[in-house]
PDB file of C-alpha atoms in Angstrom:
ATOM      1  CA  MET A  21      94.667  79.116  98.928  1.00 58.00           C
ATOM      2  CA  ALA A  22      98.293  78.017  99.002  1.00 62.00           C
ATOM      3  CA  ILE A  23      99.812  76.383 102.069  1.00 69.00           C
ATOM      4  CA  VAL A  24     102.801  78.328 103.342  1.00 65.00           C
ATOM      5  CA  ARG A  25     105.368  76.859 105.702  1.00 74.00           C
ATOM      6  CA  TRP A  26     105.595  78.930 108.884  1.00 74.00           C
ATOM      7  CA  ASN A  27     109.013  80.383 109.548  1.00 76.00           C
ATOM      8  CA  PRO A  28     109.214  82.065 112.993  1.00 79.00           C
ATOM      9  CA  PHE A  29     112.450  83.869 112.087  1.00 79.00           C
ATOM     10  CA  ARG A  30     110.888  85.441 108.990  1.00 77.00           C
ATOM     11  CA  GLU A  31     107.900  86.509 111.072  1.00 79.00           C
ATOM     12  CA  MET A  32     110.197  88.118 113.657  1.00 82.00           C
ATOM     13  CA  GLU A  33     112.143  89.845 110.878  1.00 79.00           C
ATOM     14  CA  ASN A  34     108.890  91.222 109.422  1.00 77.00           C
ATOM     15  CA  MET A  35     107.831  92.480 112.853  1.00 81.00           C
ATOM     16  CA  LEU A  36     111.167  94.238 113.391  1.00 80.00           C
ATOM     17  CA  ASP A  37     110.962  95.711 109.885  1.00 74.00           C
ATOM     18  CA  GLN A  38     107.498  97.165 110.614  1.00 75.00           C
ATOM     19  CA  TYR A  39     108.794  98.568 113.903  1.00 76.00           C
ATOM     20  CA  ALA A  40     111.743 100.214 112.133  1.00 72.00           C
ATOM     21  CA  ARG A  41     109.473 101.654 109.439  1.00 66.00           C
ATOM     22  CA  ALA A  42     107.275 103.234 112.110  1.00 68.00           C
ATOM     23  CA  PHE A  43     110.282 105.348 113.051  1.00 65.00           C
ATOM     24  CA  GLY A  44     111.221 106.089 109.446  1.00 58.00           C
ATOM     25  CA  ARG A  45     114.268 103.840 109.297  1.00 58.00           C
ATOM     26  CA  PRO A  46     114.480 101.167 106.597  1.00 52.00           C
ATOM     27  CA  MET A  47     115.700  97.896 108.028  1.00 51.00           C
ATOM     28  CA  LEU A  48     118.186  95.562 106.457  1.00 51.00           C
ATOM     29  CA  SER A  49     116.782  92.116 105.922  1.00 48.00           C
ATOM     30  CA  ARG A  50     118.403  88.897 104.808  1.00 49.00           C
ATOM     31  CA  GLU A  51     117.271  87.121 101.674  1.00 49.00           C
ATOM     32  CA  GLY A  52     119.287  84.247 100.331  1.00 48.00           C
ATOM     33  CA  GLY A  53     122.163  85.072 102.669  1.00 42.00           C
ATOM     34  CA  GLN A  54     122.552  88.619 101.321  1.00 40.00           C
ATOM     35  CA  GLU A  55     121.467  91.802 103.007  1.00 41.00           C
ATOM     36  CA  VAL A  56     119.015  93.928 101.058  1.00 42.00           C
ATOM     37  CA  ILE A  57     117.170  97.146 101.825  1.00 41.00           C
ATOM     38  CA  SER A  58     113.424  97.080 101.432  1.00 43.00           C
ATOM     39  CA  THR A  59     112.258  98.681  98.175  1.00 46.00           C
ATOM     40  CA  SER A  60     109.204 100.464  99.572  1.00 54.00           C
ATOM     41  CA  ASP A  61     109.646 103.624 101.583  1.00 63.00           C
ATOM     42  CA  TRP A  62     106.245 103.240 103.218  1.00 78.00           C
ATOM     43  CA  SER A  63     103.085 101.161 102.983  1.00 86.00           C
ATOM     44  CA  PRO A  64      99.540 102.534 102.993  1.00 91.00           C
ATOM     45  CA  ALA A  65      96.978 101.030 105.359  1.00 92.00           C
ATOM     46  CA  VAL A  66      94.699  98.376 103.846  1.00 94.00           C
ATOM     47  CA  ASP A  67      91.288  96.933 104.766  1.00 95.00           C
ATOM     48  CA  ILE A  68      90.198  93.632 103.194  1.00 96.00           C
ATOM     49  CA  SER A  69      86.573  92.509 103.373  1.00 96.00           C
ATOM     50  CA  GLU A  70      84.357  89.922 101.712  1.00 95.00           C
ATOM     51  CA  THR A  71      80.767  89.768 100.509  1.00 94.00           C
ATOM     52  CA  ASP A  72      78.883  86.950  98.804  1.00 94.00           C
ATOM     53  CA  LYS A  73      79.896  88.251  95.370  1.00 94.00           C
ATOM     54  CA  GLU A  74      83.361  89.753  95.829  1.00 95.00           C
ATOM     55  CA  TYR A  75      86.394  90.587  97.928  1.00 96.00           C
ATOM     56  CA  LEU A  76      87.085  94.285  98.548  1.00 97.00           C
ATOM     57  CA  ILE A  77      90.484  95.791  99.205  1.00 96.00           C
ATOM     58  CA  LYS A  78      90.461  99.411 100.370  1.00 97.00           C
ATOM     59  CA  VAL A  79      93.812 101.193 100.356  1.00 96.00           C
ATOM     60  CA  GLU A  80      94.380 104.584 101.980  1.00 95.00           C
ATOM     61  CA  VAL A  81      96.168 106.758  99.416  1.00 93.00           C
ATOM     62  CA  PRO A  82      95.403 110.375 100.382  1.00 91.00           C
ATOM     63  CA  GLY A  83      97.208 112.963  98.315  1.00 88.00           C
ATOM     64  CA  ILE A  84      98.069 110.475  95.569  1.00 91.00           C
ATOM     65  CA  LYS A  85      96.648 110.978  92.086  1.00 91.00           C
ATOM     66  CA  LYS A  86      95.071 107.974  90.396  1.00 90.00           C
ATOM     67  CA  ASP A  87      97.693 108.240  87.628  1.00 92.00           C
ATOM     68  CA  ASP A  88     100.397 107.594  90.259  1.00 92.00           C
ATOM     69  CA  VAL A  89      98.873 104.234  91.288  1.00 95.00           C
ATOM     70  CA  LYS A  90      99.148 100.977  89.326  1.00 96.00           C
ATOM     71  CA  VAL A  91      97.131  97.812  90.031  1.00 96.00           C
ATOM     72  CA  THR A  92      98.156  94.530  88.384  1.00 95.00           C
ATOM     73  CA  VAL A  93      97.171  90.874  88.641  1.00 95.00           C
ATOM     74  CA  HIS A  94      99.643  88.196  87.602  1.00 93.00           C
ATOM     75  CA  ALA A  95      99.797  84.478  88.455  1.00 89.00           C
ATOM     76  CA  GLY A  96      97.332  84.747  91.340  1.00 91.00           C
ATOM     77  CA  VAL A  97      98.971  87.797  92.955  1.00 93.00           C
ATOM     78  CA  LEU A  98      97.430  91.270  93.136  1.00 95.00           C
ATOM     79  CA  THR A  99     100.050  94.048  93.302  1.00 95.00           C
ATOM     80  CA  ILE A 100      99.351  97.681  94.090  1.00 95.00           C
ATOM     81  CA  LYS A 101     102.219 100.109  93.444  1.00 94.00           C
ATOM     82  CA  GLY A 102     102.341 103.859  93.661  1.00 93.00           C
ATOM     83  CA  GLU A 103     104.198 106.921  94.710  1.00 90.00           C
ATOM     84  CA  ARG A 104     103.442 109.976  96.819  1.00 87.00           C
ATOM     85  CA  LYS A 105     105.592 112.787  95.534  1.00 83.00           C
ATOM     86  CA  SER A 106     107.091 115.128  98.109  1.00 78.00           C
ATOM     87  CA  GLU A 107     106.254 118.796  98.078  1.00 72.00           C
ATOM     88  CA  LYS A 108     109.050 121.132  97.089  1.00 72.00           C
ATOM     89  CA  GLU A 109     109.905 124.129  99.177  1.00 65.00           C
ATOM     90  CA  GLU A 110     108.779 127.266  97.431  1.00 70.00           C
ATOM     91  CA  LYS A 111     110.689 130.523  97.627  1.00 72.00           C
ATOM     92  CA  GLY A 112     109.906 132.215 100.923  1.00 75.00           C
ATOM     93  CA  GLU A 113     108.459 129.003 102.378  1.00 78.00           C
ATOM     94  CA  LYS A 114     110.164 126.655 104.812  1.00 79.00           C
ATOM     95  CA  PHE A 115     108.875 123.533 106.499  1.00 76.00           C
ATOM     96  CA  HIS A 116     108.883 123.321 110.285  1.00 79.00           C
ATOM     97  CA  ARG A 117     107.676 119.728 110.462  1.00 78.00           C
ATOM     98  CA  VAL A 118     107.190 116.969 107.887  1.00 75.00           C
ATOM     99  CA  GLU A 119     105.356 113.911 109.230  1.00 77.00           C
ATOM    100  CA  ARG A 120     103.714 112.510 106.101  1.00 78.00           C
ATOM    101  CA  TYR A 121     105.408 109.672 104.250  1.00 79.00           C
ATOM    102  CA  TYR A 122     106.648 110.268 100.729  1.00 82.00           C
ATOM    103  CA  GLY A 123     108.106 107.989  98.115  1.00 85.00           C
ATOM    104  CA  SER A 124     107.107 104.753  96.460  1.00 89.00           C
ATOM    105  CA  PHE A 125     105.140 101.874  97.920  1.00 91.00           C
ATOM    106  CA  ALA A 126     104.186  98.364  96.838  1.00 92.00           C
ATOM    107  CA  ARG A 127     101.713  95.940  98.396  1.00 92.00           C
ATOM    108  CA  SER A 128     101.116  92.401  97.100  1.00 93.00           C
ATOM    109  CA  PHE A 129      98.354  89.969  98.030  1.00 93.00           C
ATOM    110  CA  THR A 130      97.945  86.307  97.098  1.00 93.00           C
ATOM    111  CA  LEU A 131      94.449  85.875  95.682  1.00 93.00           C
ATOM    112  CA  PRO A 132      92.094  83.092  96.767  1.00 91.00           C
ATOM    113  CA  GLU A 133      91.414  80.430  94.143  1.00 89.00           C
ATOM    114  CA  ASN A 134      87.802  81.558  93.659  1.00 91.00           C
ATOM    115  CA  VAL A 135      88.726  85.033  92.323  1.00 93.00           C
ATOM    116  CA  ASN A 136      88.095  85.717  88.645  1.00 92.00           C
ATOM    117  CA  GLU A 137      91.394  87.380  87.670  1.00 93.00           C
ATOM    118  CA  ASN A 138      89.877  88.714  84.439  1.00 92.00           C
ATOM    119  CA  ARG A 139      87.175  90.691  86.270  1.00 92.00           C
ATOM    120  CA  VAL A 140      89.220  92.806  88.701  1.00 95.00           C
ATOM    121  CA  THR A 141      88.221  96.483  88.816  1.00 96.00           C
ATOM    122  CA  ALA A 142      89.425  99.465  90.837  1.00 96.00           C
ATOM    123  CA  GLU A 143      88.203 102.946  91.648  1.00 96.00           C
ATOM    124  CA  HIS A 144      89.939 105.936  93.249  1.00 96.00           C
ATOM    125  CA  LYS A 145      87.776 108.326  95.251  1.00 95.00           C
ATOM    126  CA  ASP A 146      88.378 110.671  98.192  1.00 94.00           C
ATOM    127  CA  GLY A 147      91.875 109.308  98.899  1.00 93.00           C
ATOM    128  CA  VAL A 148      90.778 105.664  98.971  1.00 96.00           C
ATOM    129  CA  LEU A 149      91.597 103.126  96.266  1.00 97.00           C
ATOM    130  CA  THR A 150      88.954 100.376  96.223  1.00 97.00           C
ATOM    131  CA  VAL A 151      89.809  97.161  94.372  1.00 97.00           C
ATOM    132  CA  HIS A 152      86.915  94.817  93.553  1.00 97.00           C
ATOM    133  CA  LEU A 153      87.821  91.128  93.175  1.00 96.00           C
ATOM    134  CA  GLU A 154      84.841  89.274  91.731  1.00 95.00           C
ATOM    135  CA  LYS A 155      84.259  85.731  92.957  1.00 94.00           C
ATOM    136  CA  GLN A 156      83.623  82.891  90.551  1.00 90.00           C
ATOM    137  CA  GLU A 157      82.064  79.503  91.064  1.00 83.00           C
ATOM    138  CA  PRO A 158      84.698  76.827  91.574  1.00 75.00           C
ATOM    139  CA  ALA A 159      84.998  74.424  88.684  1.00 73.00           C
ATOM    140  CA  LYS A 160      82.987  71.312  89.450  1.00 78.00           C
ATOM    141  CA  PRO A 161      84.846  68.061  88.970  1.00 81.00           C
ATOM    142  CA  GLN A 162      83.499  66.027  86.102  1.00 84.00           C
ATOM    143  CA  ALA A 163      83.451  62.266  85.993  1.00 86.00           C
ATOM    144  CA  ILE A 164      84.905  60.939  82.755  1.00 86.00           C
ATOM    145  CA  GLU A 165      83.861  57.484  81.719  1.00 87.00           C
ATOM    146  CA  VAL A 166      86.757  55.453  80.381  1.00 89.00           C
ATOM    147  CA  LYS A 167      86.029  52.688  77.888  1.00 88.00           C
ATOM    148  CA  ILE A 168      87.602  49.377  78.621  1.00 92.00           C
ATOM    149  CA  ASP A 169      88.776  47.393  75.587  1.00 83.00           C
TER     150      ASP A 169
END
């Protein structure tokens, strides 16, 4: 697992961003001195657990078809992207309240070193996306004998 330098200002910014998202307002954040708006409109809830053989990531994606979700692994990072499409008003129908989140989302997770990136699988059932991250044995260091001339 990589060591990350703690930045209290970034942590505060993330907390304020989550607070703003709870009220449906994207927050401006600073990256490299420039203000940018977050690309995700919402983020689904995630549970991460571990067994002896694998890590499990369960993502709540109710109302999202499996074709609208993409799971990728690249350079030790698992990324889950998707989109919940909003319902269109039909003729003679009007909405009185809309509380569900719509739009695109993206979640990324740094994988532990003992995950076999080539054996990641996912399944979509009953509104829950389950990603299986198989563990692998860490490579054992080998002693190499060097000949002395």
